[in-house]
Coordinates of C-alpha atoms in Angstrom, one line a residue:
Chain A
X1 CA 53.3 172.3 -82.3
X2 CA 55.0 173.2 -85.6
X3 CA 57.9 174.0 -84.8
X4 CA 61.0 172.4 -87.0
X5 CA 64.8 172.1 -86.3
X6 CA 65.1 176.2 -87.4
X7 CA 63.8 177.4 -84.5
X8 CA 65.5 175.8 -82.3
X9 CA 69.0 174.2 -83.7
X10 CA 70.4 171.0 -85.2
X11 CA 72.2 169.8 -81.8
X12 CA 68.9 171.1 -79.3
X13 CA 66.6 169.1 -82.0
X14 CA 68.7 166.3 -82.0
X15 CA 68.5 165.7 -78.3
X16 CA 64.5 166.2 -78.4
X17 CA 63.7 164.6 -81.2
X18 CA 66.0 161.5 -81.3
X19 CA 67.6 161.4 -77.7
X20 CA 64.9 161.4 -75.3
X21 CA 61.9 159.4 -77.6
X22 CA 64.3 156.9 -78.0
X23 CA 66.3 156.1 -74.9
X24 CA 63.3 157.1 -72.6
X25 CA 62.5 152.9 -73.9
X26 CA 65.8 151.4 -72.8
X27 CA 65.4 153.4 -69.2
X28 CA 62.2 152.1 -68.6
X29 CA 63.3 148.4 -69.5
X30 CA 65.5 148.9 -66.8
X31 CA 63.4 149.8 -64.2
X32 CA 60.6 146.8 -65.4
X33 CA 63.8 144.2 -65.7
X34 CA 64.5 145.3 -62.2
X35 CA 62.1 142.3 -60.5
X36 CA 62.8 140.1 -63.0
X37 CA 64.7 136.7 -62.8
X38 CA 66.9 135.0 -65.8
X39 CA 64.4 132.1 -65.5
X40 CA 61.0 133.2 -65.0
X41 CA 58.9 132.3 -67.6
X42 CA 57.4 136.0 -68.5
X43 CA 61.0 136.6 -69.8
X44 CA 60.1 133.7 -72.4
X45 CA 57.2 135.7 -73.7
X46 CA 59.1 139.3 -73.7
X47 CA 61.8 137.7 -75.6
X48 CA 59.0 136.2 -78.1
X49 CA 57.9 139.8 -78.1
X50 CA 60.7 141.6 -78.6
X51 CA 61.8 139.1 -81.6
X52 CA 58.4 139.4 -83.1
X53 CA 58.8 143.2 -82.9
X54 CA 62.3 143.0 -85.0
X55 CA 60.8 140.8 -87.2
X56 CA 58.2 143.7 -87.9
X57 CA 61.1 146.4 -89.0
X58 CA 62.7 143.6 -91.1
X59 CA 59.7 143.1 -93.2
X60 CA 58.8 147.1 -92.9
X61 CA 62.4 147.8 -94.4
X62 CA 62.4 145.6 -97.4
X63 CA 58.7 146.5 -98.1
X64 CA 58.7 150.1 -97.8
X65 CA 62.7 151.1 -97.7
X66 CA 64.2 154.1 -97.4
X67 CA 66.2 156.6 -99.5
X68 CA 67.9 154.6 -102.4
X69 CA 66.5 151.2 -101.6
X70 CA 63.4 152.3 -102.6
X71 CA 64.8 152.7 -106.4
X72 CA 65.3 148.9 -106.6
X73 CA 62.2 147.1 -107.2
X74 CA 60.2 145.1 -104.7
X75 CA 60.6 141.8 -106.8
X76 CA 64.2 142.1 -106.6
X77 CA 64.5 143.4 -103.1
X78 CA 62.0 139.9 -101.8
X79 CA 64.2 137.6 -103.9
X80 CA 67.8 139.0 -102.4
X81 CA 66.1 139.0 -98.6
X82 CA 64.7 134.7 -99.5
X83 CA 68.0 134.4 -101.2
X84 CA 70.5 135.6 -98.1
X85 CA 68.2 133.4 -95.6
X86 CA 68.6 130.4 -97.9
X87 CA 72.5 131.0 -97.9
X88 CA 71.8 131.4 -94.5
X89 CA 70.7 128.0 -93.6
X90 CA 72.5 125.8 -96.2
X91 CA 76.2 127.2 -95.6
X92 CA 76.8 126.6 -92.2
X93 CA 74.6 128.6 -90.8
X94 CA 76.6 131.6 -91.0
X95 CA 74.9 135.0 -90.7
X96 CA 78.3 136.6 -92.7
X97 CA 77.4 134.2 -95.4
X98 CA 73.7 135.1 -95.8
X99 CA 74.2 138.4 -95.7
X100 CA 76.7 138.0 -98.5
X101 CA 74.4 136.2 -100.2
X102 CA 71.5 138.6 -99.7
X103 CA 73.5 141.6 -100.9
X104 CA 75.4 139.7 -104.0
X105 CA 71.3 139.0 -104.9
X106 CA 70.6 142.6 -104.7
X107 CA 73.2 144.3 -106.4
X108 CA 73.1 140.9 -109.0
X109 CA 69.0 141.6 -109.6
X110 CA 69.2 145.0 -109.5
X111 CA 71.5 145.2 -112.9
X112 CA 69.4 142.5 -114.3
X113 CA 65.6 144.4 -113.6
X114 CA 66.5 147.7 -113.1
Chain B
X1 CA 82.0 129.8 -76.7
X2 CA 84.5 131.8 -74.3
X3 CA 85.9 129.8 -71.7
X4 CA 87.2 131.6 -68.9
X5 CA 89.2 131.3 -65.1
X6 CA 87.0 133.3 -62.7
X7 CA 89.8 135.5 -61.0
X8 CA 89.2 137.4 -63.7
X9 CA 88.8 141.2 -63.8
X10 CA 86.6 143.6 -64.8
X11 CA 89.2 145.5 -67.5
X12 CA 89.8 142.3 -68.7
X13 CA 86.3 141.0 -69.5
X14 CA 86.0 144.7 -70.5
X15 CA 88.9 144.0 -73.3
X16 CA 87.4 140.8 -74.0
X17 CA 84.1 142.4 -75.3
X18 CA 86.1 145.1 -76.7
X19 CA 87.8 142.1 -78.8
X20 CA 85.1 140.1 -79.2
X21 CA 83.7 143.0 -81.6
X22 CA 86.4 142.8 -83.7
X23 CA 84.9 138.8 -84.7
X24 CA 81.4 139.9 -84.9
X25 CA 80.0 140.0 -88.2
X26 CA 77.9 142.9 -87.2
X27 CA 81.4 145.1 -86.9
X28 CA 80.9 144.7 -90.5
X29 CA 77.8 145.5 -91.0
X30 CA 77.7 148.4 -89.4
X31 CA 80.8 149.6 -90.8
X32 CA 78.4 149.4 -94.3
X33 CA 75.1 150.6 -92.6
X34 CA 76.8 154.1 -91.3
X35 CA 78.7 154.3 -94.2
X36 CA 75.8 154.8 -95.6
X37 CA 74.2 156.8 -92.9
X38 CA 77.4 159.2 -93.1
X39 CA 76.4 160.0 -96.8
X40 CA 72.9 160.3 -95.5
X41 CA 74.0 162.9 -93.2
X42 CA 76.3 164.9 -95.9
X43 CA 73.6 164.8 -98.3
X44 CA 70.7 166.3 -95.8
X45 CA 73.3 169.1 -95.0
X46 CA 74.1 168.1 -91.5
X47 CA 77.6 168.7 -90.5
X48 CA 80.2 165.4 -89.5
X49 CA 79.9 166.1 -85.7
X50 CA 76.3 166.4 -85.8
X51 CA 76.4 162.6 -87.7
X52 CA 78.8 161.6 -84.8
X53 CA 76.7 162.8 -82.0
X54 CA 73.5 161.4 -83.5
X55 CA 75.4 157.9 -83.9
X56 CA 76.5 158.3 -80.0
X57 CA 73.2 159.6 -78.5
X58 CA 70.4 157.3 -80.7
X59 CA 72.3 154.5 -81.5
X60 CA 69.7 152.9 -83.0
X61 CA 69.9 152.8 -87.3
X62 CA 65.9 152.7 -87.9
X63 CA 65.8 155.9 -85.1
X64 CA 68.9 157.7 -86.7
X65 CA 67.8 157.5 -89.9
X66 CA 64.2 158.8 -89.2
X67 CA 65.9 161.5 -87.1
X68 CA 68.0 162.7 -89.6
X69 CA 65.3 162.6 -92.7
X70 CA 63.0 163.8 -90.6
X71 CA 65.1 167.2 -89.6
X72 CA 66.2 167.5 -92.7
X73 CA 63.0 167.8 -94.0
X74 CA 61.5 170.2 -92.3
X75 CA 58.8 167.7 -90.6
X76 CA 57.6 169.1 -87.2
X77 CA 59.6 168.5 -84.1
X78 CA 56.5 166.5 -82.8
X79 CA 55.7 164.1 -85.9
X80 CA 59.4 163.5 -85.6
X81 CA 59.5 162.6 -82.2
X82 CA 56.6 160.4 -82.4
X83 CA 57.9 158.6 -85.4
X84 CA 61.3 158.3 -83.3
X85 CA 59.5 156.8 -80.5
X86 CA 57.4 154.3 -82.7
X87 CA 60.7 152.7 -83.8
X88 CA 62.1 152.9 -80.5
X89 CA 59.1 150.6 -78.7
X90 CA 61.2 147.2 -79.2
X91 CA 64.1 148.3 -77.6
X92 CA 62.0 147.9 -73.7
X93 CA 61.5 144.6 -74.2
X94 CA 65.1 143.9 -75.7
X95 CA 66.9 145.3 -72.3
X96 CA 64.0 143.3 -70.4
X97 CA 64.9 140.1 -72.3
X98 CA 68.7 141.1 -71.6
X99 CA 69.6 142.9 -68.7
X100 CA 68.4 139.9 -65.9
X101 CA 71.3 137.7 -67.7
X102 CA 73.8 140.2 -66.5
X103 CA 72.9 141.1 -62.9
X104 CA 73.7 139.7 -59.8
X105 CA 72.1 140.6 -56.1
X106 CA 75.2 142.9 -56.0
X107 CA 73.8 145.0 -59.2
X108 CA 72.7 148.3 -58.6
X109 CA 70.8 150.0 -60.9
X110 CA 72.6 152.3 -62.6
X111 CA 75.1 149.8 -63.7
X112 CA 72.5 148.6 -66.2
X113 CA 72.4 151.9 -67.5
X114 CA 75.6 151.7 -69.9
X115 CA 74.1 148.6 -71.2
X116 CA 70.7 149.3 -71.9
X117 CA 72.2 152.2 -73.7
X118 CA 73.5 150.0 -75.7
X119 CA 71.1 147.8 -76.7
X120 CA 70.3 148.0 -80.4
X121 CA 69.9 144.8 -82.6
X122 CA 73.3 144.3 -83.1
X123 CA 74.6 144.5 -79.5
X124 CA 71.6 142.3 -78.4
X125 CA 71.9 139.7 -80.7
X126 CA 75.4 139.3 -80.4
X127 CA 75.0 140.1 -76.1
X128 CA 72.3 136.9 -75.8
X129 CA 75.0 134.8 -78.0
X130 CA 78.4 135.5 -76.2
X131 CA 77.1 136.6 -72.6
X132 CA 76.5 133.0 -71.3
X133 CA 80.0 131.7 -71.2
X134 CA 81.0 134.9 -69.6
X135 CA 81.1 134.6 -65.2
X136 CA 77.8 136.4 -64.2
X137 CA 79.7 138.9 -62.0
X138 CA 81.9 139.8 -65.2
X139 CA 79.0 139.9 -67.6
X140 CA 78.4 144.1 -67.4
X141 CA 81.9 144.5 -68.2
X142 CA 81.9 142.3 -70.9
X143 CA 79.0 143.9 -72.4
X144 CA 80.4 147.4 -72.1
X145 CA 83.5 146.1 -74.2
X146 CA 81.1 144.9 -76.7
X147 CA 79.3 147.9 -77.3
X148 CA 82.0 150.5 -77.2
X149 CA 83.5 148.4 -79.8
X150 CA 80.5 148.4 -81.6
X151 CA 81.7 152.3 -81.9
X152 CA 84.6 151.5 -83.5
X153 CA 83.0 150.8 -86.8
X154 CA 80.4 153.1 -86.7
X155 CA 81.8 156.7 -86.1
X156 CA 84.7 155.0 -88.8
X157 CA 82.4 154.4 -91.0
X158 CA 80.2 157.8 -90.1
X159 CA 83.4 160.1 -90.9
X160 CA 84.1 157.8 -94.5
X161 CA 80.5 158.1 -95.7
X162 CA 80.2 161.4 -95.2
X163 CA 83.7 162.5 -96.4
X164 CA 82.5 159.9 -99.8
X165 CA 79.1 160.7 -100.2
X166 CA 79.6 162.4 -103.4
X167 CA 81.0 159.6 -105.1
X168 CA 78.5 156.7 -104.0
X169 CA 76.5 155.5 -107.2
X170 CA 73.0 154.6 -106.2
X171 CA 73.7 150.9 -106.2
X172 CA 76.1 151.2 -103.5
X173 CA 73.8 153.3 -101.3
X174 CA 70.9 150.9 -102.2
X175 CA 73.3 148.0 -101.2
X176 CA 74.1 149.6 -97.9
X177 CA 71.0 150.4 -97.0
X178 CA 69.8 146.9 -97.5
X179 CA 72.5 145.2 -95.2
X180 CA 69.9 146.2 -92.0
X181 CA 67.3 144.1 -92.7
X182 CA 69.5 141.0 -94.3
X183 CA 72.1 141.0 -91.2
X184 CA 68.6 141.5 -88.6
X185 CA 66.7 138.4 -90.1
X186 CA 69.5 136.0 -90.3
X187 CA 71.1 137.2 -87.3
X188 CA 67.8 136.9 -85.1
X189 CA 67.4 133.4 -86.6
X190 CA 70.4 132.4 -85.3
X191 CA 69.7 133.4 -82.2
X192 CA 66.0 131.9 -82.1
X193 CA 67.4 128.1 -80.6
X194 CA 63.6 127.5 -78.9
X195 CA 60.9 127.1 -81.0
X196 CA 58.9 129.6 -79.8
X197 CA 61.6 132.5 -80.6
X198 CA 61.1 130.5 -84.5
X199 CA 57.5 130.8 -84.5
X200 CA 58.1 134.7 -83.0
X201 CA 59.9 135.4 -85.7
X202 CA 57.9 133.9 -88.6
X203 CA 54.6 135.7 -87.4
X204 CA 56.1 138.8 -87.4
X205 CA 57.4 138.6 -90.8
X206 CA 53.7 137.9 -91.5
X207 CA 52.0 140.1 -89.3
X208 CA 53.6 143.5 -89.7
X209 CA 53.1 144.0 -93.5
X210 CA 49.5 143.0 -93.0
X211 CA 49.1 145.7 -90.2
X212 CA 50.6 148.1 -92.0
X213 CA 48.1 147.4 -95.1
X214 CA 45.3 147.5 -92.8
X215 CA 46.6 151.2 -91.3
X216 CA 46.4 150.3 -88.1
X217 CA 47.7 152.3 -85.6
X218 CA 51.2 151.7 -84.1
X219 CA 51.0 149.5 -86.7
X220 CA 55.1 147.7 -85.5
X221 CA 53.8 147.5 -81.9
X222 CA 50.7 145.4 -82.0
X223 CA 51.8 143.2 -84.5
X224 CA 54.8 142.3 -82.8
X225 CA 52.6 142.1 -79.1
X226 CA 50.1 139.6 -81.4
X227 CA 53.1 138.0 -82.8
X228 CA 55.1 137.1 -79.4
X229 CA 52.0 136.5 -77.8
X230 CA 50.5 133.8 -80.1
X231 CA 53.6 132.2 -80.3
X232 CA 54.1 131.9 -76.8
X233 CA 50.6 131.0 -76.0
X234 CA 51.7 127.7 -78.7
X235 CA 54.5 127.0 -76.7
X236 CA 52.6 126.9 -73.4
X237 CA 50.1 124.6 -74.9
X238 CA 53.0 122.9 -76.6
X239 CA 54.7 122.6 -73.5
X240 CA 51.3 121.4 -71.3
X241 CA 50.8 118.2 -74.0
X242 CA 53.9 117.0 -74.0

């Protein structure tokens, strides 16, 4: 049960650890999108689902971010995620220009409230 | 979107997706996320081809970067795993949501394999976009092209990051790591044309944080089954009085 990446190798780890718990997700989606047609209407609520669930790891990463995210306040790291939606939906609708937004916000409020 | 004749083969719709990359603003951003994860790697004392393979097998940033902190650690195999699989939950109903728009009655099985492989947030989102003025019996191709491109910038980026790490200041690294959630909110809004994929998205903004303050279990999952399911429960009643 307590075994770590020592005992047993970087590349053997690697396959157990990040492989298998991942993909063993997108195999079995294709075996339950097997019956499935484009236009039946449980594919409106997966879809709801599946977008609710990204949704989730969007608000988990800005709220509790990893590595050197986590240095930059939570203030600052709220105002550059509104500020790249609101770039977002006033230029054109352009996800390259919210993102620029976002990130110019970040790096902008991070010099300003370190 | 792409208009195109239908005696048209597979290695072209192939080279189409493989093209089509190359216009995606996630090419970018995952140039910057695995630049980033490529300094990640250097500095947790993996080597480059472990970074490589890691990017090839998982394919998945949240995953990859839990795997490699994880390891690196010291964390046991099983919390690791577990914590691997949590983030990996929203990837079934992604390939559900995708893989019907690419079949035909022709379609075995493991065709679909290659593209549920695939499926990440960046390769769905931009999949869902560009797949629908694609023929259907050209669709799988297609897709393959887009998500060995998708490659391109990633194991670039991997070999640059790590090569660099030493010289990132912690603004830059901050900055990288911040492009994941910016390029997955406004790229998923984009792609939310109904109103229920809108509302989807808005309760899940909500919903998760307040899960994760109540320490809930599997904290991601249920909030994003309430989430999709109360939004599409509004859109049947929605749908019912109008």
């Amino acid at each position: 049960m307590n075994a770590t990446m020592r005992d047993i190798g970087p590349y053997f780890a690697l396959v157990l650890v990040g492989f298998l718990p991942n993909e063993i997700w997108r195999v079995l989606g294709v075996f339950v999108a097997r019956g499935i047609d484009e236009k039946s209407e449980i594919l409106v609520w997966v879809r709801a689902v599946a977008t609710a669930v990204l949704a989730g790891i969007i608000a988990q990463l800005t709220l509790t971010p990893p590595g050197a995210l986590a240095g930059v306040a939570l203030q600052v790291r709220l105002g550059a995620i509104v500020a790249g939606f609101v770039g977002y939906l006033l230029i054109r609708r352009s996800v390259f220009a919210g993102v620029l937004c976002g990130e110019l916000a970040l790096i902008l409020g991070a010099y300003l409230a370190p | 979107l792409i208009a195109m004749p239908d005696e048209y083969s597979a290695g072209r719709a192939f080279f189409a997706g493989l093209a089509a990359t190359a216009r995606s603003v996630f090419a970018y951003v995952l140039f910057g996320t695995f630049l980033g994860y490529g300094a990640l790697c250097h500095d947790l004392s993996f080597s480059l081809t472990w970074g490589l393979v890691s990017s090839v097998l998982v394919w998945a940033g949240p995953a990859q970067v839990i795997v490699a902190s994880s390891l690196g650690s010291g964390m046991s195999l099983v919390q690791a795993a577990i914590a691997v699989s949590l983030s990996g939950v929203r990837l079934l109903p992604m390939v559900v949501a995708l893989l019907p728009m690419l079949k035909t009655e022709r379609t075995r099985t493991w065709h679909l394999l290659l593209p549920a492989h695939f499926t990440a947030a960046s390769f769905w989102n931009e999949s869902l976009r560009l797949a629908p003025g694609v023929p259907r019996h050209r669709r799988i191709a297609f897709c393959n092209g887009l998500g060995v491109g998708f490659f391109v910038p990633t194991l670039g980026a991997t070999v640059i990051g790590y090569l660099a790490a030493a010289t990132f200041p912690p603004i830059l690294a901050a900055a990288l790591l911040f492009l994941t959630p910016m390029s997955f909110l406004v790229s998923t809004a984009r792609n939310s044309r109904q109103w229920v994929d809108k509302l989807a998205l808005a309760l899940g903004l909500v919903l998760a944080p307040l899960f994760s303050y109540w320490k809930l279990q599997l904290d991601l999952l249920f909030a994003g089954l309430l989430a999709g399911t109360i939004a599409y429960a509004a859109h049947r009643l929605r749908d019912r009085s109008a």
